Amino acid sequence: MRALATEAVHAGRDDLARQGLHAPPIDLSTTYPSYDSRGEAARIDAFAAHGAPLEGPPVYGRLGNPTVARFETALARLEGTESAVAFASGMAALSAVLLARNAMGLRHVVAVRPLYGCSDHLLTAGLLGTEVTWVDPAGIADALRPDTGLVMVESPANPTLAELDLRALAHACRTVPLLADNTFATPVLQRPVEQGARLVLHSATKYLGGHGDVMAGVVACDEAFARRLRQVRFATGGVLHPLAGYLLLRGLSTLPVRVRAASSNAAELARRLAADPRVARVHYPRLGGAMIAFEVHGDPHELIAGVRLITPAVSLGSVDTLIQHPASISHRIVDAEDRRTSGVSDRLLRLSVGLEDVEDLWRDLDGALGTRRGSGVRRGAVAVSGPQPRPRGPRAAASATAHADQ
Ligand SMILES: *Cc1c(COP(=O)(O)O)cnc(C)c1O
């Protein structure tokens, strides 16, 4: 087997040299010519019955696309699974998993908080007809029922970076498939199937794309489950655009390098934040990674309003550093009490560390952390070089929001 760094640049591209190509082609066709209707009927029957990838030329964009298939092949190799099925977003990917289980009469889901805010919402609201039981990791085995179709976890979790022992959880799940959302770790740091997870979910919008310009989701799993997911994708239409497939394949080629470089920045920033008296708590995974969660003694909204180099925005996993306040944005849709009991305090900030120079990042954070005495003099502010600082939001408005939230 080839090493991860090699797979990252070669998987899904093995046929290119034979075709006289170097960059993968982008196939934007929605439909494909065929003079053999009898043959097409047989192929469509086979796909409808089994969800197996189409043999021969493509038929219609919703059944499969060659450029997207390259990304699926590559991601499956990186995660160490037989197959992968790509979708229009991470939420479309999770929806397909839930619908596939529902269709088998397995509508009960056991899940561990925290999860990404919208995943929590999708399960809690039962929008797809599922019923969820929220448990601590130790409560999984007792929560299983005959109609339990899925156990869902994230590790490290969004946004607290809480880590779970996936091997122990997979054991507790018995025959029920364990879905691990691996968006934060990526296959560079963790391959959940090696620890017994049957399904690996990614918001490919984050690290896999890696440049903040593609929205996508993918499930890596065995071929039997992939067939069900392809059938759901075909029937419900949450397909990935071929251009997005191309950009994701390109993103994968630098994934190991990006994740390692951003993680080394993040480890250093986590160390400095933990040593800083203005910071109350820092959560940084044992596994490493490029995400940091931290709580400040002061007003988290002030910090968000004070960054200049770092972009205050939701999402993560891009080449540049982003910061956001989960209780206001990414996890706003989760009930306030459920948020707090799962560790998402109103003081928590989530930082997605990018590839900038670590000293520039620290200077920005240091300035935005301000002084605890609130003198208005922000340490480091004069040291920021380069373009004009962005105008800061009105302080009074930011404080008012903070108080309203308490
Ligand atoms: C963003 C995110 C999702 C949802 O993915 P989208 O691509 O935004 O639909 C799911 N899980 C995690 C951990 C995420 O961070």
Short mmCIF file of C-alpha atoms and ligand atoms in Angstrom, two decimals:
data_model
loop_
_atom_site.label_atom_id
_atom_site.label_comp_id
_atom_site.label_asym_id
_atom_site.label_seq_id
_atom_site.Cartn_x
_atom_site.Cartn_y
_atom_site.Cartn_z
CA MET A 1 0.00 0.00 0.00
CA ARG A 2 1.23 3.48 -0.82
CA ALA A 3 1.75 6.07 1.91
CA LEU A 4 -0.84 8.77 2.54
CA ALA A 5 1.27 11.58 1.06
CA THR A 6 1.63 9.56 -2.15
CA GLU A 7 -2.08 8.67 -2.33
CA ALA A 8 -2.94 12.34 -1.80
CA VAL A 9 -1.32 13.31 -5.11
CA HIS A 10 -1.91 10.10 -7.13
CA ALA A 11 -5.18 8.44 -6.06
CA GLY A 12 -8.02 9.02 -8.51
CA ARG A 13 -5.48 9.96 -11.19
CA ASP A 14 -3.93 6.58 -11.97
CA ASP A 15 -5.25 6.48 -15.55
CA LEU A 16 -4.17 9.98 -16.58
CA ALA A 17 -0.71 9.24 -17.97
CA ARG A 18 -2.15 6.40 -20.10
CA GLN A 19 -4.61 8.89 -21.54
CA GLY A 20 -1.83 11.35 -22.31
CA LEU A 21 -3.06 13.77 -19.64
CA HIS A 22 -1.49 15.35 -16.59
CA ALA A 23 -4.26 17.46 -14.97
CA PRO A 24 -7.56 15.60 -14.48
CA PRO A 25 -10.23 16.52 -17.06
CA ILE A 26 -13.41 18.27 -15.89
CA ASP A 27 -16.48 16.62 -17.42
CA LEU A 28 -19.36 19.07 -17.23
CA SER A 29 -21.83 17.00 -19.29
CA THR A 30 -25.27 16.53 -17.80
CA THR A 31 -26.16 13.87 -20.37
CA TYR A 32 -24.32 11.44 -22.65
CA PRO A 33 -25.12 10.12 -26.12
CA SER A 34 -26.01 6.46 -26.54
CA TYR A 35 -27.36 4.70 -29.67
CA ASP A 36 -28.05 1.48 -27.74
CA SER A 37 -31.30 2.01 -25.75
CA ARG A 38 -31.62 -1.72 -24.95
CA GLY A 39 -28.18 -1.68 -23.37
CA GLU A 40 -29.04 1.48 -21.42
CA ALA A 41 -32.21 -0.13 -20.04
CA ALA A 42 -30.19 -3.02 -18.65
CA ARG A 43 -27.59 -0.72 -17.09
CA ILE A 44 -30.26 1.47 -15.48
CA ASP A 45 -31.99 -1.63 -14.09
CA ALA A 46 -28.70 -2.76 -12.58
CA PHE A 47 -28.06 0.63 -10.97
CA ALA A 48 -31.61 0.88 -9.61
CA ALA A 49 -31.45 -2.62 -8.16
CA HIS A 50 -27.96 -2.55 -6.63
CA GLY A 51 -26.57 1.02 -6.69
CA ALA A 52 -23.34 -0.34 -8.17
CA PRO A 53 -21.28 2.21 -10.09
CA LEU A 54 -22.34 2.22 -13.76
CA GLU A 55 -20.27 0.01 -16.02
CA GLY A 56 -19.27 1.80 -19.20
CA PRO A 57 -19.96 5.40 -20.21
CA PRO A 58 -22.00 7.72 -17.97
CA VAL A 59 -25.73 8.15 -18.63
CA TYR A 60 -26.92 11.26 -16.81
CA GLY A 61 -25.26 13.60 -14.32
CA ARG A 62 -27.41 12.52 -11.36
CA LEU A 63 -26.31 8.87 -11.69
CA GLY A 64 -22.62 9.70 -11.52
CA ASN A 65 -19.93 11.92 -12.97
CA PRO A 66 -16.38 10.92 -13.94
CA THR A 67 -14.70 13.96 -12.34
CA VAL A 68 -16.60 13.51 -9.08
CA ALA A 69 -15.76 9.78 -9.21
CA ARG A 70 -12.04 10.66 -9.20
CA PHE A 71 -12.50 12.59 -5.96
CA GLU A 72 -14.50 9.70 -4.47
CA THR A 73 -11.80 7.20 -5.38
CA ALA A 74 -9.09 9.40 -3.88
CA LEU A 75 -10.94 10.10 -0.62
CA ALA A 76 -11.75 6.40 -0.15
CA ARG A 77 -8.04 5.60 -0.50
CA LEU A 78 -7.08 8.27 2.03
CA GLU A 79 -9.68 7.04 4.55
CA GLY A 80 -8.82 3.39 3.88
CA THR A 81 -12.36 2.44 2.80
CA GLU A 82 -13.64 0.49 -0.20
CA SER A 83 -15.76 3.38 -1.45
CA ALA A 84 -16.84 6.96 -0.98
CA VAL A 85 -19.94 8.82 -2.13
CA ALA A 86 -19.86 12.60 -2.63
CA PHE A 87 -22.72 15.04 -2.07
CA ALA A 88 -23.51 18.72 -2.53
CA SER A 89 -22.67 19.54 1.12
CA GLY A 90 -21.85 17.88 4.42
CA MET A 91 -25.50 18.16 5.43
CA ALA A 92 -26.62 16.51 2.17
CA ALA A 93 -24.21 13.66 2.95
CA LEU A 94 -25.59 13.21 6.48
CA SER A 95 -29.16 13.41 5.14
CA ALA A 96 -28.45 10.60 2.67
CA VAL A 97 -27.12 8.38 5.47
CA LEU A 98 -30.24 9.00 7.58
CA LEU A 99 -32.59 8.42 4.64
CA ALA A 100 -30.79 5.20 3.71
CA ARG A 101 -31.31 3.85 7.24
CA ASN A 102 -34.93 5.12 7.43
CA ALA A 103 -35.73 3.28 4.22
CA MET A 104 -34.75 0.05 6.00
CA GLY A 105 -37.10 0.83 8.89
CA LEU A 106 -34.19 1.83 11.14
CA ARG A 107 -35.26 5.30 12.18
CA HIS A 108 -33.66 5.53 15.63
CA VAL A 109 -30.31 7.31 16.00
CA VAL A 110 -28.08 7.34 19.07
CA ALA A 111 -25.79 10.38 19.19
CA VAL A 112 -23.20 11.98 21.45
CA ARG A 113 -23.04 15.77 21.92
CA PRO A 114 -21.54 18.04 20.90
CA LEU A 115 -22.03 17.67 17.17
CA TYR A 116 -21.81 20.38 14.54
CA GLY A 117 -24.81 22.69 15.20
CA CYS A 118 -26.80 21.80 12.10
CA SER A 119 -26.22 18.04 12.54
CA ASP A 120 -27.58 18.41 16.09
CA HIS A 121 -30.55 20.36 14.72
CA LEU A 122 -31.30 17.85 11.95
CA LEU A 123 -31.46 15.03 14.52
CA THR A 124 -33.22 16.99 17.28
CA ALA A 125 -35.91 18.41 14.99
CA GLY A 126 -36.47 14.99 13.38
CA LEU A 127 -36.78 16.68 10.01
CA LEU A 128 -36.15 13.41 8.16
CA GLY A 129 -38.41 11.31 10.36
CA THR A 130 -35.62 10.06 12.61
CA GLU A 131 -35.79 9.87 16.40
CA VAL A 132 -32.66 10.66 18.38
CA THR A 133 -31.46 9.57 21.82
CA TRP A 134 -28.62 11.77 23.13
CA VAL A 135 -26.21 9.90 25.38
CA ASP A 136 -22.82 10.14 27.05
CA PRO A 137 -20.26 7.85 25.40
CA ALA A 138 -20.75 5.35 28.24
CA GLY A 139 -24.50 5.22 27.57
CA ILE A 140 -24.38 4.02 23.97
CA ALA A 141 -24.83 0.28 24.58
CA ASP A 142 -27.90 0.82 26.79
CA ALA A 143 -29.52 3.17 24.30
CA LEU A 144 -29.49 0.72 21.38
CA ARG A 145 -32.91 -0.56 20.23
CA PRO A 146 -33.99 -3.02 17.57
CA ASP A 147 -34.75 -0.07 15.26
CA THR A 148 -31.45 1.76 15.91
CA GLY A 149 -29.89 2.38 12.51
CA LEU A 150 -26.96 4.58 13.40
CA VAL A 151 -24.70 5.81 16.18
CA MET A 152 -23.27 9.23 15.41
CA VAL A 153 -20.25 10.97 16.95
CA GLU A 154 -17.65 13.62 16.17
CA SER A 155 -14.08 13.41 17.39
CA PRO A 156 -12.54 15.91 17.84
CA ALA A 157 -15.98 17.48 18.18
CA ASN A 158 -17.16 20.77 16.77
CA PRO A 159 -16.72 23.20 18.54
CA THR A 160 -15.29 21.98 21.89
CA LEU A 161 -12.65 19.64 20.39
CA ALA A 162 -13.72 16.95 22.87
CA GLU A 163 -12.14 13.62 21.89
CA LEU A 164 -13.71 10.18 22.05
CA ASP A 165 -12.25 6.69 22.15
CA LEU A 166 -13.64 5.53 18.80
CA ARG A 167 -12.45 1.96 19.28
CA ALA A 168 -14.37 1.61 22.54
CA LEU A 169 -17.45 3.27 21.03
CA ALA A 170 -17.39 1.00 17.98
CA HIS A 171 -17.34 -1.97 20.34
CA ALA A 172 -20.33 -0.58 22.29
CA CYS A 173 -22.28 -0.18 19.04
CA ARG A 174 -22.27 -3.96 18.43
CA THR A 175 -23.82 -4.46 14.96
CA VAL A 176 -25.12 -0.91 14.59
CA PRO A 177 -22.93 1.15 12.24
CA LEU A 178 -20.87 3.86 13.94
CA LEU A 179 -20.65 7.09 11.96
CA ALA A 180 -17.66 9.26 12.85
CA ASP A 181 -17.61 12.81 11.54
CA ASN A 182 -13.91 13.18 10.70
CA THR A 183 -14.13 16.75 9.39
CA PHE A 184 -11.82 18.17 12.08
CA ALA A 185 -9.13 15.49 12.10
CA THR A 186 -9.05 14.61 8.38
CA PRO A 187 -7.53 11.26 7.33
CA VAL A 188 -4.11 12.85 7.83
CA LEU A 189 -4.51 12.67 11.62
CA GLN A 190 -7.10 9.93 12.10
CA ARG A 191 -8.70 7.13 10.06
CA PRO A 192 -11.85 6.13 11.96
CA VAL A 193 -12.46 2.88 10.04
CA GLU A 194 -9.19 1.55 11.46
CA GLN A 195 -10.81 1.96 14.89
CA GLY A 196 -14.05 0.24 13.94
CA ALA A 197 -16.24 3.04 12.55
CA ARG A 198 -18.27 1.86 9.55
CA LEU A 199 -19.05 5.30 8.12
CA VAL A 200 -16.80 8.35 7.93
CA LEU A 201 -18.48 11.68 7.21
CA HIS A 202 -16.76 14.83 6.00
CA SER A 203 -17.90 18.31 5.43
CA ALA A 204 -15.53 18.50 2.46
CA THR A 205 -16.26 22.23 2.52
CA LYS A 206 -13.61 22.44 5.23
CA TYR A 207 -10.13 20.83 5.05
CA LEU A 208 -10.63 18.59 2.01
CA GLY A 209 -11.41 21.55 -0.25
CA GLY A 210 -9.15 23.63 1.93
CA HIS A 211 -9.44 27.02 0.25
CA GLY A 212 -12.87 28.25 1.32
CA ASP A 213 -14.33 28.05 -2.19
CA VAL A 214 -16.09 24.65 -2.47
CA MET A 215 -19.16 23.37 -0.67
CA ALA A 216 -19.30 19.57 -0.52
CA GLY A 217 -19.81 16.50 1.62
CA VAL A 218 -18.64 12.91 1.37
CA VAL A 219 -19.22 9.60 3.12
CA ALA A 220 -16.40 7.03 3.08
CA CYS A 221 -17.62 3.49 3.78
CA ASP A 222 -17.76 -0.10 2.53
CA GLU A 223 -19.18 -0.78 -0.94
CA ALA A 224 -22.44 -2.27 0.41
CA PHE A 225 -23.32 0.96 2.22
CA ALA A 226 -22.03 3.07 -0.70
CA ARG A 227 -24.59 1.37 -2.97
CA ARG A 228 -27.46 2.45 -0.73
CA LEU A 229 -26.06 5.98 -0.63
CA ARG A 230 -25.76 6.15 -4.43
CA GLN A 231 -29.39 5.04 -4.73
CA VAL A 232 -30.49 7.76 -2.30
CA ARG A 233 -28.35 10.36 -4.07
CA PHE A 234 -29.79 9.38 -7.44
CA ALA A 235 -33.37 9.60 -6.15
CA THR A 236 -33.04 12.74 -4.03
CA GLY A 237 -30.57 14.67 -6.17
CA GLY A 238 -28.00 16.03 -3.70
CA VAL A 239 -25.21 15.56 -6.23
CA LEU A 240 -21.84 17.29 -6.22
CA HIS A 241 -21.07 19.60 -9.14
CA PRO A 242 -18.18 18.33 -11.33
CA LEU A 243 -16.23 21.57 -10.89
CA ALA A 244 -16.45 21.06 -7.13
CA GLY A 245 -15.24 17.48 -7.65
CA TYR A 246 -12.23 18.83 -9.54
CA LEU A 247 -11.42 21.40 -6.86
CA LEU A 248 -11.72 18.77 -4.12
CA LEU A 249 -9.37 16.40 -5.91
CA ARG A 250 -6.93 19.27 -6.24
CA GLY A 251 -7.43 20.12 -2.57
CA LEU A 252 -6.63 16.55 -1.52
CA SER A 253 -3.21 16.74 -3.15
CA THR A 254 -2.04 19.34 -0.62
CA LEU A 255 -4.11 18.05 2.31
CA PRO A 256 -1.25 16.36 4.22
CA VAL A 257 1.04 19.38 3.81
CA ARG A 258 -1.68 21.88 4.76
CA VAL A 259 -2.86 19.93 7.78
CA ARG A 260 0.67 19.47 9.12
CA ALA A 261 1.68 23.11 8.63
CA ALA A 262 -1.55 24.52 10.09
CA SER A 263 -1.36 22.07 13.01
CA SER A 264 2.13 23.20 13.91
CA ASN A 265 0.88 26.83 13.95
CA ALA A 266 -2.11 25.78 16.04
CA ALA A 267 -0.01 23.87 18.58
CA GLU A 268 2.15 26.96 19.10
CA LEU A 269 -0.85 29.31 19.41
CA ALA A 270 -2.55 26.90 21.84
CA ARG A 271 0.60 26.91 23.97
CA ARG A 272 0.73 30.73 24.03
CA LEU A 273 -3.01 31.08 24.73
CA ALA A 274 -2.78 28.57 27.60
CA ALA A 275 0.02 30.62 29.17
CA ASP A 276 -1.86 33.91 28.81
CA PRO A 277 -3.63 35.37 31.86
CA ARG A 278 -6.36 36.88 29.66
CA VAL A 279 -7.41 33.37 28.59
CA ALA A 280 -9.45 31.21 30.97
CA ARG A 281 -9.27 27.82 29.19
CA VAL A 282 -7.79 26.33 26.06
CA HIS A 283 -9.01 23.13 24.39
CA TYR A 284 -6.51 21.61 21.99
CA PRO A 285 -6.82 17.93 20.99
CA ARG A 286 -4.21 15.35 22.01
CA LEU A 287 -4.47 14.24 18.41
CA GLY A 288 -3.22 17.66 17.29
CA GLY A 289 -4.89 19.46 14.40
CA ALA A 290 -5.45 23.02 13.30
CA MET A 291 -8.51 23.85 15.44
CA ILE A 292 -8.36 25.54 18.85
CA ALA A 293 -11.25 26.32 21.19
CA PHE A 294 -10.68 28.78 24.02
CA GLU A 295 -12.54 30.77 26.62
CA VAL A 296 -11.59 34.32 27.52
CA HIS A 297 -12.07 36.12 30.84
CA GLY A 298 -13.33 39.16 28.96
CA ASP A 299 -16.07 39.58 26.38
CA PRO A 300 -15.70 37.11 23.48
CA HIS A 301 -17.58 39.50 21.17
CA GLU A 302 -14.90 42.13 21.79
CA LEU A 303 -12.23 39.72 20.66
CA ILE A 304 -14.15 38.90 17.46
CA ALA A 305 -14.56 42.62 16.77
CA GLY A 306 -10.85 43.22 17.41
CA VAL A 307 -9.16 40.89 14.92
CA ARG A 308 -7.60 42.37 11.79
CA LEU A 309 -5.51 39.72 10.04
CA ILE A 310 -7.74 36.85 11.17
CA THR A 311 -11.17 36.80 9.52
CA PRO A 312 -14.17 36.71 11.83
CA ALA A 313 -16.28 34.13 10.00
CA VAL A 314 -17.95 30.79 10.46
CA SER A 315 -16.53 27.69 8.70
CA LEU A 316 -13.01 26.33 9.01
CA GLY A 317 -10.23 24.45 7.31
CA SER A 318 -9.15 27.11 4.85
CA VAL A 319 -5.60 28.34 4.16
CA ASP A 320 -6.33 31.48 6.17
CA THR A 321 -7.26 31.77 9.85
CA LEU A 322 -10.91 32.19 10.85
CA ILE A 323 -12.46 32.84 14.25
CA GLN A 324 -16.08 32.64 15.36
CA HIS A 325 -18.29 32.54 18.46
CA PRO A 326 -20.16 29.17 18.37
CA ALA A 327 -22.95 30.24 20.73
CA SER A 328 -23.83 33.08 18.30
CA ILE A 329 -23.22 31.40 14.96
CA SER A 330 -22.25 27.76 14.29
CA HIS A 331 -24.20 26.37 17.26
CA ARG A 332 -26.87 29.08 17.57
CA ILE A 333 -29.52 26.68 16.27
CA VAL A 334 -28.91 24.29 19.19
CA ASP A 335 -31.08 24.91 22.27
CA ALA A 336 -29.15 27.10 24.76
CA GLU A 337 -29.38 24.56 27.58
CA ASP A 338 -28.21 21.69 25.33
CA ARG A 339 -25.35 23.88 24.18
CA ARG A 340 -24.18 24.60 27.71
CA THR A 341 -24.49 21.03 29.01
CA SER A 342 -22.36 19.83 26.11
CA GLY A 343 -19.58 22.30 26.92
CA VAL A 344 -20.37 25.08 24.45
CA SER A 345 -20.24 27.98 26.89
CA ASP A 346 -21.12 31.56 25.95
CA ARG A 347 -17.45 32.45 26.41
CA LEU A 348 -16.13 29.85 24.00
CA LEU A 349 -14.39 30.94 20.80
CA ARG A 350 -13.41 28.63 17.96
CA LEU A 351 -10.26 29.33 15.98
CA SER A 352 -9.44 27.62 12.68
CA VAL A 353 -5.72 28.16 12.26
CA GLY A 354 -4.39 28.67 8.74
CA LEU A 355 -1.02 28.85 7.06
CA GLU A 356 0.02 32.42 7.92
CA ASP A 357 3.22 33.06 9.82
CA VAL A 358 2.58 32.15 13.44
CA GLU A 359 4.09 35.42 14.76
CA ASP A 360 1.66 37.48 12.65
CA LEU A 361 -1.24 35.38 13.96
CA TRP A 362 -0.11 35.78 17.55
CA ARG A 363 0.30 39.53 17.16
CA ASP A 364 -3.30 39.73 15.90
CA LEU A 365 -4.70 37.56 18.70
CA ASP A 366 -2.67 39.41 21.30
CA GLY A 367 -4.05 42.74 20.07
CA ALA A 368 -7.62 41.46 19.94
CA LEU A 369 -7.39 39.98 23.45
CA GLY A 370 -6.81 43.53 24.63
CA THR A 371 -5.99 44.48 28.18
CA ARG A 372 -8.09 43.18 31.02
CA ARG A 373 -8.26 46.63 32.54
CA GLY A 374 -10.13 47.81 29.45
CA SER A 375 -7.96 50.91 29.01
CA GLY A 376 -8.71 50.79 25.30
CA VAL A 377 -4.99 50.40 24.56
CA ARG A 378 -4.63 47.18 22.65
CA ARG A 379 -1.25 45.56 22.97
CA GLY A 380 0.27 44.83 19.61
CA ALA A 381 -2.03 47.21 17.76
CA VAL A 382 0.83 49.51 16.78
CA ALA A 383 2.95 46.59 15.68
CA VAL A 384 0.51 45.43 13.00
CA SER A 385 2.14 46.17 9.66
CA GLY A 386 0.86 45.94 6.12
CA PRO A 387 -2.43 47.24 4.76
CA GLN A 388 -4.78 49.57 6.60
CA PRO A 389 -6.41 47.83 9.54
CA ARG A 390 -10.04 46.98 9.01
CA PRO A 391 -12.43 49.31 10.76
CA ARG A 392 -13.67 47.77 13.99
CA GLY A 393 -17.35 47.35 14.71
CA PRO A 394 -18.91 49.76 17.19
CA ARG A 395 -17.82 48.72 20.69
CA ALA A 396 -21.11 49.71 22.32
CA ALA A 397 -23.13 47.52 19.96
CA ALA A 398 -20.83 44.55 20.53
CA SER A 399 -21.14 44.88 24.32
CA ALA A 400 -24.91 45.17 24.16
CA THR A 401 -25.12 41.93 22.17
CA ALA A 402 -22.89 40.22 24.68
CA HIS A 403 -25.11 41.18 27.59
CA ALA A 404 -28.26 40.20 25.76
CA ASP A 405 -26.74 36.75 25.28
CA GLN A 406 -25.81 36.07 28.90
C1 LIG B 1 -19.49 22.22 8.59
C2 LIG B 1 -19.68 20.91 9.21
C3 LIG B 1 -20.71 20.05 8.78
C4 LIG B 1 -21.71 20.45 7.72
O1 LIG B 1 -21.11 20.54 6.47
P1 LIG B 1 -21.62 21.52 5.29
O2 LIG B 1 -20.62 21.25 4.21
O3 LIG B 1 -21.60 22.91 5.83
O4 LIG B 1 -22.99 21.09 4.93
C5 LIG B 1 -20.79 18.81 9.36
N1 LIG B 1 -19.94 18.42 10.33
C6 LIG B 1 -18.96 19.23 10.77
C7 LIG B 1 -18.04 18.75 11.87
C8 LIG B 1 -18.80 20.50 10.24
O5 LIG B 1 -17.83 21.29 10.71
#
